[in-house]
Amino acid sequence: MTPSKNVWEAYRRSYGSQYSAIVRAPGRVNIIGEHTDYNGFPVLPIAIDRGITIAFEPTSEPVFEARNMNNCFSTRTFSIEEIAHQYPQGDWGNYLKAALRGLIDAGMISTIAMRGFRGMVHGTIPPSSGLSSSSALIVAFALCTLHANDARFDKRELAEILAKAEKYAGIEGGGMDQAISLLAEKDHALRIDFFPLRTKLVSIPPGWVFIVCDSLVQASKTESSRAAYNRRAVECRLATALLNKSMTAETGVKIEAERLSDLNHEQLGMTYDQYMTFGRLHLGSSSWSLYKIARSLGLDERETEERYCTVTDGSIFTQPEDGYMLFKRFKHVIDEAQRVDDAIKALESGDMKTLGSLMDASHASCRNLYCISSVELDELVIIGKSNGSYGSRLTGAGFGGCTIHLIQEEKSNTFISQVLNAFYTAKRIHAFEQSTGEEFRVDDAVFSCKPEMGAMIEKLDRRGLSSISSVVEGGG
Ligand code: GLA
């Protein structure tokens, strides 16, 4: 990430003293592999040149203070005794508390003789754009805390801890966002596998960029899209439970898969086509009521909800009015996982045409089977494709947020101006400004990105800022 302009000056002006270190944590775009992470299948994101920068200074008391260069975010100050008291839902102070609670739960820091910090925060990811600003914030806060307490850690372990910690901020998610923010490498996408977390670098051929286009429909994970995200996670768990039952009956061997990824069709001795036929037969193509699912599982409705419909904050996700869509979700996840493998092969052989087609197919599946697209995202995809994009798709959770478009770098400026003309009408900009109270900024709406480095800590000494890799270490 490029240094966030003026955050150190802002720190000095605000606190009247010198900061001692800077933390940067990037946001991400996911090239392919959408809603696969919590199902145990891989994802393929890159870190981007936008994220969170914090200039900070450890304090001797366990008191935490975050000021923000953006006036929309009021200063948050609290002591360690107050971490369990949430700010209102969606408040940015909850991310700091969530990071701390995650570190304490995991024993990475101790509440005895704990040091706090005070910091000035600058964010360059448009909020609720689906580029992972909340995970970048949690990662950045965690790194400030670890640095303030001289704690050594393993980045991979930290990614897993912080993925769990997000529940304290009321956010639902798999493990992709924290992992890419911490583990990304320049010029590479990262294949991330889960349960346990594993990574593999995949190099992106030079001369290609991903253009991000914001649909201007906010995709806040803590508000409107939360229920829609949870619903998909619940549907996948219910599909897994029903498949366990029918496969056990079919094979005579007790199958107890926890996630869809535990049900590999090859291990089950089926071809892909046989697996899909089996899935269609046992998950149906229409929607399912809770009653029908419970009956098929041999459970009562309450038990079924408790086992499969409990979401990370402990509440029960109640049956949607239109019922659960199990086969569609199942097929998306299985096909999308295969597309991740195919996309990696395409990248390894420099076949960007195939990568583009896989991205297009991923979008179609997100739209038709996982049902996470929107009119605006679909329109951006059509605009992208008709202006020379090799592959266009929504990125992240969906329900708003951004699309990405695979473009040759030399054509990126032309592409950007074409999309700006075609999508960002005065009416749309006005509606965005009215609903968010924010000023529309062209550079935040459409921009080009290449894979960037993951999070880092830089310490200020007499020679200036130097990164301290000995503290941000581990992984491998
Ligand atoms: C959100 C979650 C991720 C992942 C994506 C969808 O960004 O935080 O873990 O599930 O949605 O791929």
Coordinates of C-alpha atoms and ligand atoms in Angstrom, one line a residue:
M1 CA 0.0 0.0 0.0
T2 CA 1.2 3.5 -0.8
P3 CA 1.8 5.5 2.4
S4 CA -1.5 7.1 3.4
K5 CA -0.9 10.8 2.9
N6 CA -0.5 12.9 6.0
V7 CA -1.6 10.4 8.6
W8 CA 1.6 11.1 10.6
E9 CA 1.1 14.9 10.3
A10 CA -2.5 14.4 11.5
Y11 CA -1.2 12.4 14.4
R12 CA 1.3 15.1 15.4
R13 CA -1.3 17.9 15.0
S14 CA -3.9 16.0 17.0
Y15 CA -1.7 14.7 19.9
G16 CA 1.0 17.3 19.9
S17 CA 3.7 14.6 20.0
Q18 CA 5.5 12.1 17.8
Y19 CA 4.0 8.7 16.8
S20 CA 6.3 5.7 17.1
A21 CA 5.1 3.3 14.5
I22 CA 2.8 2.9 11.5
V23 CA 0.6 0.0 10.6
R24 CA -0.8 -0.6 7.2
A25 CA -3.4 -3.2 6.3
P26 CA -4.8 -3.5 2.8
G27 CA -8.3 -4.2 1.5
R28 CA -8.8 -6.9 -1.2
V29 CA -10.6 -7.9 -4.3
N30 CA -11.4 -11.6 -4.9
I31 CA -10.6 -12.7 -8.4
I32 CA -12.7 -15.8 -8.1
G33 CA -14.0 -18.2 -5.5
E34 CA -17.1 -16.4 -4.1
H35 CA -18.8 -17.8 -0.9
T36 CA -16.5 -20.8 -1.0
D37 CA -14.4 -20.0 2.1
Y38 CA -17.0 -20.9 4.8
N39 CA -17.8 -24.0 2.8
G40 CA -14.2 -25.2 3.1
F41 CA -13.2 -24.5 -0.5
P42 CA -10.5 -22.1 -1.7
V43 CA -10.6 -18.5 -2.8
L44 CA -8.2 -16.5 -5.0
P45 CA -8.0 -12.8 -3.8
I46 CA -5.3 -10.1 -4.2
A47 CA -4.6 -7.3 -1.7
I48 CA -5.1 -3.8 -3.2
D49 CA -3.4 -0.5 -2.9
R50 CA -6.1 0.8 -0.6
G51 CA -6.6 0.1 3.0
I52 CA -6.1 1.3 6.6
T53 CA -3.1 3.2 7.9
I54 CA -2.7 3.9 11.6
A55 CA 0.1 6.2 13.0
F56 CA 0.2 5.3 16.7
E57 CA 2.0 5.4 20.0
P58 CA 1.8 2.7 22.7
T59 CA 0.5 3.9 26.1
S60 CA 1.5 2.5 29.5
E61 CA -2.1 2.0 30.6
P62 CA -4.5 -0.5 28.9
V63 CA -6.4 2.4 27.4
F64 CA -7.2 2.4 23.7
E65 CA -7.9 5.4 21.6
A66 CA -8.6 5.7 17.9
R67 CA -9.1 9.0 16.1
N68 CA -10.0 9.1 12.5
M69 CA -9.0 11.6 9.8
N70 CA -12.5 11.3 8.4
N71 CA -14.8 13.4 10.6
C72 CA -17.7 10.9 10.0
F73 CA -15.9 8.6 12.5
S74 CA -15.9 10.1 16.0
T75 CA -13.0 9.4 18.3
R76 CA -13.4 6.2 20.3
T77 CA -11.6 5.8 23.7
F78 CA -12.0 3.0 26.2
S79 CA -10.2 1.0 28.8
I80 CA -9.7 -2.7 28.8
E81 CA -12.5 -3.2 31.4
E82 CA -14.9 -1.8 28.8
I83 CA -14.2 -4.1 25.9
A84 CA -17.3 -6.3 26.3
H85 CA -19.6 -3.2 26.1
Q86 CA -20.4 -2.8 22.4
Y87 CA -20.9 0.5 20.7
P88 CA -24.1 0.6 18.6
Q89 CA -24.2 -1.9 15.7
G90 CA -22.0 -0.8 12.8
D91 CA -19.9 1.6 14.9
W92 CA -16.2 1.5 13.9
G93 CA -15.1 1.4 17.6
N94 CA -16.5 -2.2 17.7
Y95 CA -13.8 -3.3 15.3
L96 CA -11.1 -2.3 17.8
K97 CA -12.9 -4.1 20.6
A98 CA -13.4 -7.1 18.4
A99 CA -9.6 -7.3 17.6
L100 CA -8.7 -7.0 21.3
R101 CA -11.2 -9.7 22.3
G102 CA -10.0 -12.0 19.6
L103 CA -6.3 -11.6 20.8
I104 CA -7.2 -12.1 24.4
D105 CA -9.4 -15.2 23.7
A106 CA -6.5 -16.7 21.8
G107 CA -4.0 -15.9 24.6
M108 CA -1.9 -13.7 22.2
I109 CA -1.9 -10.9 24.7
S110 CA -2.6 -11.0 28.4
T111 CA -4.8 -8.5 30.3
I112 CA -2.1 -8.4 33.0
A113 CA 0.2 -5.4 32.5
M114 CA -1.3 -4.8 29.1
R115 CA -0.3 -1.7 27.2
G116 CA -2.8 0.3 25.1
F117 CA -2.2 2.7 22.2
R118 CA -3.5 5.9 20.8
G119 CA -3.6 6.2 17.1
M120 CA -4.7 8.3 14.1
V121 CA -6.5 6.2 11.5
H122 CA -6.8 6.9 7.8
G123 CA -8.8 4.7 5.5
T124 CA -8.7 4.7 1.7
I125 CA -11.2 1.9 1.0
P126 CA -14.7 3.4 0.3
P127 CA -16.8 2.0 3.2
S128 CA -19.3 -0.7 2.4
S129 CA -17.9 -1.2 -1.1
G130 CA -17.3 -4.9 -0.5
L131 CA -13.5 -4.4 -0.6
S132 CA -13.1 -5.5 3.0
S133 CA -12.6 -2.2 4.8
S134 CA -13.8 -3.7 8.1
S135 CA -11.4 -6.7 8.0
A136 CA -8.5 -4.3 7.2
L137 CA -9.5 -2.2 10.2
I138 CA -9.6 -5.2 12.5
V139 CA -6.2 -6.4 11.2
A140 CA -4.7 -2.9 11.6
F141 CA -6.0 -2.6 15.2
A142 CA -4.7 -6.0 16.1
L143 CA -1.2 -5.2 14.8
C144 CA -1.1 -1.9 16.8
T145 CA -2.1 -3.9 19.9
L146 CA 0.5 -6.6 19.3
H147 CA 3.2 -4.1 18.6
A148 CA 2.3 -2.1 21.7
N149 CA 2.7 -5.2 23.8
D150 CA 5.9 -6.5 22.1
A151 CA 4.0 -9.7 21.3
R152 CA 5.5 -12.0 18.7
F153 CA 3.0 -13.9 16.5
D154 CA 2.5 -16.0 13.4
K155 CA 0.6 -14.2 10.6
R156 CA -1.3 -17.3 9.6
E157 CA -2.4 -18.0 13.2
L158 CA -3.4 -14.3 13.5
A159 CA -5.5 -14.5 10.4
E160 CA -7.5 -17.4 11.8
I161 CA -7.9 -15.7 15.2
L162 CA -9.1 -12.4 13.6
A163 CA -11.6 -14.3 11.3
K164 CA -13.2 -15.6 14.5
A165 CA -12.9 -12.3 16.3
E166 CA -15.1 -10.5 13.7
K167 CA -18.2 -12.0 15.4
Y168 CA -17.6 -9.5 18.2
A169 CA -18.2 -6.7 15.7
G170 CA -21.4 -8.4 14.5
I171 CA -19.8 -9.3 11.1
E172 CA -20.4 -12.6 9.4
G173 CA -17.7 -14.0 7.2
G174 CA -15.4 -16.8 6.2
G175 CA -11.7 -16.4 6.6
M176 CA -10.7 -14.9 3.3
D177 CA -10.5 -11.2 4.1
Q178 CA -8.2 -11.3 7.1
A179 CA -5.9 -13.9 5.5
I180 CA -5.3 -11.9 2.3
S181 CA -4.8 -8.6 4.3
L182 CA -2.1 -10.3 6.4
L183 CA -0.5 -12.7 3.9
A184 CA -0.6 -11.1 0.5
E185 CA 2.5 -10.7 -1.6
K186 CA 3.2 -8.2 -4.3
D187 CA 2.4 -9.3 -7.9
H188 CA 0.7 -12.4 -6.7
A189 CA -2.8 -13.6 -6.0
L190 CA -3.1 -15.9 -3.1
R191 CA -4.9 -19.2 -3.2
I192 CA -6.2 -19.7 0.3
D193 CA -7.5 -23.0 1.6
F194 CA -9.3 -23.2 5.0
F195 CA -9.8 -25.5 8.0
P196 CA -6.8 -25.3 8.5
L197 CA -5.6 -22.1 6.7
R198 CA -3.1 -22.8 3.9
T199 CA -1.9 -20.5 1.2
K200 CA -0.1 -20.7 -2.2
L201 CA 1.2 -17.8 -4.2
V202 CA -0.1 -17.6 -7.8
S203 CA 1.7 -15.0 -9.9
I204 CA -0.3 -12.6 -12.0
P205 CA 1.3 -12.1 -15.4
P206 CA 2.6 -8.5 -16.0
G207 CA 0.6 -6.2 -18.3
W208 CA -2.8 -7.1 -16.7
V209 CA -4.9 -5.2 -14.2
F210 CA -8.2 -5.5 -12.5
I211 CA -10.4 -2.5 -12.8
V212 CA -12.7 -2.1 -9.8
C213 CA -16.1 -0.4 -10.4
D214 CA -18.3 0.5 -7.5
S215 CA -22.0 -0.1 -8.1
L216 CA -22.7 2.7 -5.6
V217 CA -25.1 0.4 -3.7
Q218 CA -23.6 -0.1 -0.3
A219 CA -23.0 -3.7 0.8
S220 CA -22.7 -3.3 4.5
K221 CA -22.0 -6.6 6.2
T222 CA -23.3 -5.4 9.5
E223 CA -26.6 -4.2 8.2
S224 CA -28.8 -5.0 5.2
S225 CA -26.8 -7.8 3.6
R226 CA -26.1 -9.6 6.8
A227 CA -29.2 -11.6 6.8
A228 CA -28.7 -12.4 3.1
Y229 CA -25.2 -13.6 3.8
N230 CA -26.2 -15.7 6.8
R231 CA -29.0 -17.2 4.8
R232 CA -26.4 -18.6 2.3
A233 CA -24.2 -20.0 5.0
V234 CA -27.3 -21.7 6.6
E235 CA -28.5 -23.1 3.3
C236 CA -25.1 -24.7 2.7
R237 CA -25.1 -26.3 6.1
L238 CA -28.6 -27.7 5.5
A239 CA -27.5 -29.0 2.1
T240 CA -24.5 -30.7 3.7
A241 CA -26.7 -32.3 6.4
L242 CA -29.2 -33.6 3.8
L243 CA -26.4 -35.0 1.7
N244 CA -24.8 -36.7 4.7
K245 CA -28.0 -38.5 5.2
S246 CA -28.6 -39.5 1.6
M247 CA -25.0 -40.6 1.0
T248 CA -25.0 -42.6 4.2
A249 CA -28.1 -44.4 3.0
E250 CA -26.6 -44.9 -0.5
T251 CA -23.2 -46.1 0.5
G252 CA -24.0 -47.8 3.8
V253 CA -21.0 -46.0 5.4
K254 CA -21.8 -43.3 8.0
I255 CA -20.9 -39.9 6.4
E256 CA -20.7 -36.9 8.7
A257 CA -19.4 -34.1 6.6
E258 CA -19.2 -30.7 8.4
R259 CA -19.0 -28.7 5.2
L260 CA -19.6 -29.1 1.5
S261 CA -15.8 -29.4 1.0
D262 CA -15.8 -32.6 3.1
L263 CA -18.0 -34.3 0.4
N264 CA -15.6 -34.6 -2.5
H265 CA -17.3 -36.4 -5.4
E266 CA -14.2 -38.3 -6.3
Q267 CA -13.8 -39.6 -2.8
L268 CA -17.3 -40.8 -3.0
G269 CA -16.6 -42.6 -6.2
M270 CA -18.8 -40.4 -8.3
T271 CA -18.1 -38.4 -11.4
Y272 CA -19.0 -34.8 -11.4
D273 CA -22.2 -35.5 -13.4
Q274 CA -23.2 -38.3 -11.1
Y275 CA -22.7 -36.0 -8.1
M276 CA -24.9 -33.3 -9.7
T277 CA -27.6 -35.8 -10.5
F278 CA -27.4 -37.1 -6.9
G279 CA -27.5 -33.5 -5.6
R280 CA -30.5 -32.6 -7.7
L281 CA -32.3 -35.8 -6.6
H282 CA -31.7 -35.2 -2.9
L283 CA -31.6 -31.4 -2.7
G284 CA -34.5 -30.8 -5.2
S285 CA -34.6 -28.0 -7.5
S286 CA -37.4 -26.0 -5.8
S287 CA -37.3 -24.5 -2.4
W288 CA -37.4 -26.3 0.9
S289 CA -39.4 -25.6 4.1
L290 CA -37.9 -26.1 7.5
Y291 CA -40.6 -28.7 8.1
K292 CA -39.6 -30.7 5.1
I293 CA -35.9 -30.5 5.9
A294 CA -36.5 -31.5 9.6
R295 CA -38.5 -34.5 8.4
S296 CA -35.9 -35.6 6.0
L297 CA -33.2 -35.3 8.7
G298 CA -35.3 -37.2 11.2
L299 CA -35.2 -34.2 13.6
D300 CA -37.8 -31.8 14.9
E301 CA -37.8 -28.2 13.6
R302 CA -36.3 -26.7 16.7
E303 CA -33.5 -29.2 16.8
T304 CA -32.8 -28.6 13.1
E305 CA -32.7 -24.8 13.6
E306 CA -30.4 -25.1 16.7
R307 CA -28.0 -27.4 14.8
Y308 CA -27.9 -25.8 11.4
C309 CA -29.4 -22.3 11.5
T310 CA -27.4 -20.8 14.4
V311 CA -25.3 -17.9 13.1
T312 CA -22.0 -16.6 14.6
D313 CA -23.7 -14.1 17.0
G314 CA -25.6 -17.1 18.5
S315 CA -29.0 -16.1 17.1
I316 CA -31.1 -18.4 15.0
F317 CA -31.6 -17.6 11.4
T318 CA -35.3 -18.1 10.8
Q319 CA -36.8 -19.7 7.7
P320 CA -37.0 -17.3 4.8
E321 CA -40.4 -16.6 3.3
D322 CA -39.5 -18.2 0.0
G323 CA -38.0 -21.2 1.7
Y324 CA -34.4 -22.6 1.5
M325 CA -32.8 -23.0 -2.0
L326 CA -30.5 -25.9 -1.5
F327 CA -29.6 -27.3 -4.9
K328 CA -28.8 -23.9 -6.4
R329 CA -26.5 -23.0 -3.6
F330 CA -24.8 -26.5 -3.6
K331 CA -24.2 -26.3 -7.4
H332 CA -22.8 -22.8 -7.2
V333 CA -20.3 -23.8 -4.5
I334 CA -19.1 -27.0 -6.1
D335 CA -18.7 -25.3 -9.5
E336 CA -17.1 -22.2 -8.1
A337 CA -14.5 -24.3 -6.3
Q338 CA -13.6 -26.0 -9.6
R339 CA -13.4 -22.6 -11.2
V340 CA -10.8 -21.6 -8.6
D341 CA -8.6 -24.6 -9.6
D342 CA -9.1 -23.8 -13.3
A343 CA -8.4 -20.1 -12.8
I344 CA -5.1 -21.0 -11.1
K345 CA -4.1 -23.3 -14.0
A346 CA -5.0 -20.5 -16.5
L347 CA -2.9 -18.0 -14.6
E348 CA 0.0 -20.4 -14.4
S349 CA 0.0 -20.9 -18.1
G350 CA -0.6 -17.2 -18.8
D351 CA -4.0 -18.0 -20.5
M352 CA -5.9 -14.8 -19.6
K353 CA -8.7 -15.5 -22.0
T354 CA -9.6 -18.6 -20.1
L355 CA -9.3 -16.8 -16.8
G356 CA -11.7 -14.2 -18.2
S357 CA -14.2 -16.8 -19.2
L358 CA -14.1 -18.3 -15.7
M359 CA -14.7 -14.9 -14.2
D360 CA -17.7 -14.5 -16.5
A361 CA -19.0 -17.9 -15.5
S362 CA -18.5 -17.1 -11.9
H363 CA -20.6 -14.0 -12.2
A364 CA -23.4 -15.9 -14.0
S365 CA -23.4 -18.5 -11.2
C366 CA -23.4 -15.8 -8.4
R367 CA -26.3 -14.2 -10.2
N368 CA -28.4 -17.2 -11.1
L369 CA -27.6 -19.8 -8.4
Y370 CA -26.3 -18.0 -5.4
C371 CA -28.5 -15.0 -6.1
I372 CA -26.1 -12.4 -4.7
S373 CA -26.0 -10.0 -7.6
S374 CA -28.0 -6.8 -8.2
V375 CA -29.3 -4.9 -11.1
E376 CA -26.4 -2.4 -10.8
L377 CA -23.7 -5.1 -10.6
D378 CA -25.2 -6.9 -13.6
E379 CA -25.2 -3.7 -15.6
L380 CA -21.6 -3.0 -14.7
V381 CA -20.7 -6.5 -15.9
I382 CA -22.5 -5.9 -19.2
I383 CA -20.8 -2.5 -19.6
G384 CA -17.4 -4.1 -18.8
K385 CA -17.9 -6.9 -21.3
S386 CA -19.0 -4.6 -24.1
N387 CA -15.9 -2.4 -23.5
G388 CA -13.2 -5.0 -23.9
S389 CA -13.0 -6.7 -20.5
Y390 CA -11.7 -10.3 -20.7
G391 CA -13.7 -11.2 -17.7
S392 CA -16.2 -9.3 -15.4
R393 CA -17.8 -10.3 -12.2
L394 CA -19.0 -9.0 -8.8
T395 CA -16.4 -9.4 -6.1
G396 CA -16.9 -10.1 -2.4
A397 CA -20.1 -10.9 -0.6
G398 CA -22.3 -9.3 -3.3
F399 CA -25.7 -7.6 -2.7
G400 CA -24.1 -4.3 -3.9
G401 CA -20.5 -3.4 -3.6
C402 CA -18.1 -3.6 -6.6
T403 CA -17.4 -5.5 -9.8
I404 CA -13.9 -6.3 -11.2
H405 CA -12.9 -6.4 -14.8
L406 CA -9.8 -8.1 -16.3
I407 CA -8.1 -5.6 -18.7
Q408 CA -4.8 -5.2 -20.4
E409 CA -2.9 -2.5 -18.6
E410 CA -2.4 -0.4 -21.7
K411 CA -6.1 -0.3 -22.3
S412 CA -7.1 0.6 -18.7
N413 CA -7.4 4.4 -19.1
T414 CA -9.7 4.0 -22.1
F415 CA -11.7 1.4 -20.3
I416 CA -12.1 3.5 -17.2
S417 CA -13.4 6.5 -19.1
Q418 CA -15.9 4.3 -21.1
V419 CA -17.3 2.9 -17.9
L420 CA -17.4 6.3 -16.3
N421 CA -19.5 7.6 -19.1
A422 CA -21.8 4.6 -19.4
F423 CA -22.6 3.9 -15.7
Y424 CA -22.1 7.0 -13.5
T425 CA -25.0 9.2 -14.6
A426 CA -25.8 12.4 -12.8
K427 CA -29.0 10.7 -11.5
R428 CA -27.0 7.8 -10.0
I429 CA -24.4 10.1 -8.5
H430 CA -27.1 12.3 -7.0
A431 CA -28.9 9.2 -5.5
F432 CA -25.6 8.0 -4.0
E433 CA -24.8 11.3 -2.4
Q434 CA -28.4 11.6 -1.0
S435 CA -28.4 8.1 0.5
T436 CA -24.9 8.1 1.9
G437 CA -24.3 11.8 2.7
E438 CA -20.9 11.3 1.1
E439 CA -19.4 13.2 -1.9
F440 CA -19.1 11.1 -5.0
R441 CA -15.4 10.8 -6.0
V442 CA -14.5 9.4 -9.4
D443 CA -11.2 8.0 -8.1
D444 CA -13.1 5.9 -5.5
A445 CA -15.7 4.7 -7.9
V446 CA -13.5 3.3 -10.7
F447 CA -9.9 2.4 -10.2
S448 CA -7.3 0.0 -11.4
C449 CA -5.5 -2.4 -9.1
K450 CA -2.6 -4.9 -9.2
P451 CA -1.6 -7.3 -6.4
E452 CA 0.0 -5.5 -3.4
M453 CA 1.8 -6.5 -0.2
G454 CA 0.0 -7.6 2.9
A455 CA -0.1 -5.8 6.2
M456 CA 3.0 -4.4 7.8
I457 CA 4.3 -2.5 10.8
E458 CA 6.9 0.2 10.3
K459 CA 8.8 1.6 13.3
L460 CA 10.0 5.2 13.4
D461 CA 13.6 5.6 14.4
R462 CA 16.3 8.3 13.8
R463 CA 16.7 7.2 10.2
G464 CA 13.0 7.3 9.5
L465 CA 10.5 4.5 9.0
S466 CA 11.7 1.0 8.7
S467 CA 9.6 -2.1 8.5
I468 CA 10.0 -4.6 11.4
S469 CA 9.5 -7.9 9.8
S470 CA 10.8 -9.6 13.0
V471 CA 7.6 -8.7 14.6
V472 CA 5.2 -9.4 11.7
E473 CA 6.6 -12.9 11.2
G474 CA 5.8 -16.5 10.9
G475 CA 3.7 -18.2 8.2
G476 CA 6.0 -19.6 5.6
Ligands
GLA1 C1 -17.3 -11.6 2.5 C2 -16.8 -12.5 3.6 C3 -15.7 -13.5 3.0 C4 -16.4 -14.3 1.9 C5 -17.0 -13.3 0.9 C6 -17.7 -14.0 -0.2 O1 -16.4 -10.8 2.0 O2 -16.1 -11.7 4.6 O3 -15.2 -14.3 4.0 O4 -17.3 -15.2 2.4 O5 -17.9 -12.5 1.5 O6 -16.8 -14.8 -1.0

